[in-house]
């Protein structure tokens, strides 16, 4: 049991990566759509790019959404309205009319006239209640079919325009009286019937809605069928009309038949295999080519976190509306990774992420081609991200690449530009604008994961910062030395393609530990008094060596990033404090060499190796008397060759060719510093 615990402890970093790998795989699979992906990509109006397609099984042709909507609209227009009628109302109105008529019209009228008027009134009632009088105002088309129910039984059918609304009473009275040439009695009859007419039609809304719903439920969602082995579409044929509908029906049939519940676990398993394979390639890349990143769990977590974020955003947009998939700023991923790591890692991770997204987006080949090309352009064009203009220029170039690539694909598919979808170009512009969000995102990641980008390095390089101000006041000689080393290191880094900003910042802070005992270092001994004269060589060596440890403590108190502290740790490697070692050796030939050596570690990157070279050369150059080009050449060669003999660069990924280039730069810079000129004959 104890051995097992010890083994787990020794391999806890690998265990964490395994847990991260598994959890990321399952999270991405969880975000993916829970169905298989139709193996053919097609778009309406574009040529069929695959081979001739034959029906793999019998299936029905589904109607399009537009067809179904049209059918349902016709049903709604033709569906009748149902009204309940009260058949006793006309009789009651006639009885009340006879009473009111006798009161209104006096005996002064002749019997024939009186009879004529009475018959006209009865005709008015018959016209009003021929189909019925409405009890409310309704907004329906005049031609809308109406069925009148009496005791739930259909009594008659008519159109809504034949039903009488209360505000139409005067018009009906006038029309009837005009037929009998009694129109001059219209006012009297209108006044009479205003109090007599009783509505007898009530709209049966519930029954009308139920009948409409029954008719809608009977709408067929399919029309016709396709038999197995029937040719659906040929290669190069344009996908439109019935062909498009058949293909959509086949895709839907796959979802209902092929991707059923019994196959769900297999589909999830297949997705898991593909995602795991892609993420495994990413881990293997880190282990083989970026071992320092692979061994840092925070950095590995950061990379996987960014992949998950991109998958999450894309799946959300695809679920909402796949037409907006190009709004997702995928190029933020290589931008962020390049800011914190390097271009090669950024591009590799970008490609892996795009391959994963190709499983869920429509037109996956076109999508992957556009995004990979855009990622390559991002890596190639973005440099010195801390300069705002560079980011805007790069985003403009990325957007232009989107435009060109999409235009090319569209012409290939359509064969013309007449139906070009200009709104897609708007999506690319929105994507470019969203990519500009990378700056605040980088700042957030720095705080969240404790990483350092070039933007932060630019802030740290400000010599007016609190810590560098303190260094210039406390140890002015050391500050001046650090500035010189920074200039040399930056030039050397530019020569071999290393991170110039990082090495410059490392050079500015590499000797901050000397602030603790500034006068014990020769560059700060302005008075000519050397306190080492009163100390034993071993004590002097300890003070000199401890400036590395003191520097790390000061850096931690001032929250300097680990990438900067690496320069403090490694700028002397495991070299020997040679002067005091020789001094002690004169006193005690049995002196231990280890007591006069820096604790290390040795430089483990190009940048830290560059700083070691430049620091040693700049410090030792102060001892040159009457420097010449030959002296400087021999001087630089001897120092750097000695460091190589001591295996100080054995852990750094720097080549002999690069070291030779650095030697050349240092020789040129020192020659400029000492203002060497060609001696002209008198």
XYZ file of C-alpha atoms in Angstrom, residues 463 468 471 475-493 500 503-511 523 610-623 665-666 668-670 672-675:
56
model
C 12.516 51.494 -16.376
C 13.687 49.245 -11.376
C 17.416 49.308 -8.272
C 22.593 50.003 -6.902
C 23.150 52.470 -9.777
C 26.120 50.539 -11.141
C 24.103 47.349 -11.272
C 21.229 49.196 -12.959
C 23.556 50.546 -15.632
C 25.052 47.076 -16.100
C 21.530 45.623 -16.466
C 20.652 48.179 -19.147
C 23.767 47.314 -21.120
C 23.084 43.599 -20.793
C 19.461 44.187 -21.912
C 20.614 45.945 -25.061
C 23.131 43.216 -25.886
C 20.661 40.416 -25.148
C 17.879 42.010 -27.219
C 20.178 42.342 -30.239
C 21.363 38.729 -29.854
C 17.770 37.445 -29.532
C 13.627 39.627 -27.711
C 15.129 38.354 -22.778
C 15.252 42.151 -22.430
C 12.942 42.059 -19.405
C 14.925 39.170 -17.922
C 18.120 41.172 -18.343
C 16.650 44.231 -16.611
C 15.716 42.212 -13.523
C 18.385 39.504 -13.417
C 20.580 41.266 -10.825
C 30.092 48.168 -10.215
C 21.514 34.428 -24.262
C 21.336 36.293 -20.957
C 24.143 34.195 -19.437
C 26.403 34.975 -22.412
C 25.622 38.686 -22.479
C 25.879 39.089 -18.696
C 29.318 37.450 -18.575
C 30.648 39.354 -21.577
C 29.348 42.755 -20.437
C 30.645 42.351 -16.878
C 34.064 41.138 -17.951
C 34.389 43.771 -20.672
C 34.953 46.411 -17.979
C 38.392 44.872 -17.371
C 26.545 40.299 -32.478
C 28.403 40.704 -29.168
C 29.937 44.172 -33.064
C 28.116 45.714 -30.097
C 31.238 45.870 -27.919
C 30.482 50.109 -30.997
C 30.470 50.623 -27.229
C 34.237 51.238 -27.158
C 34.023 53.426 -30.310
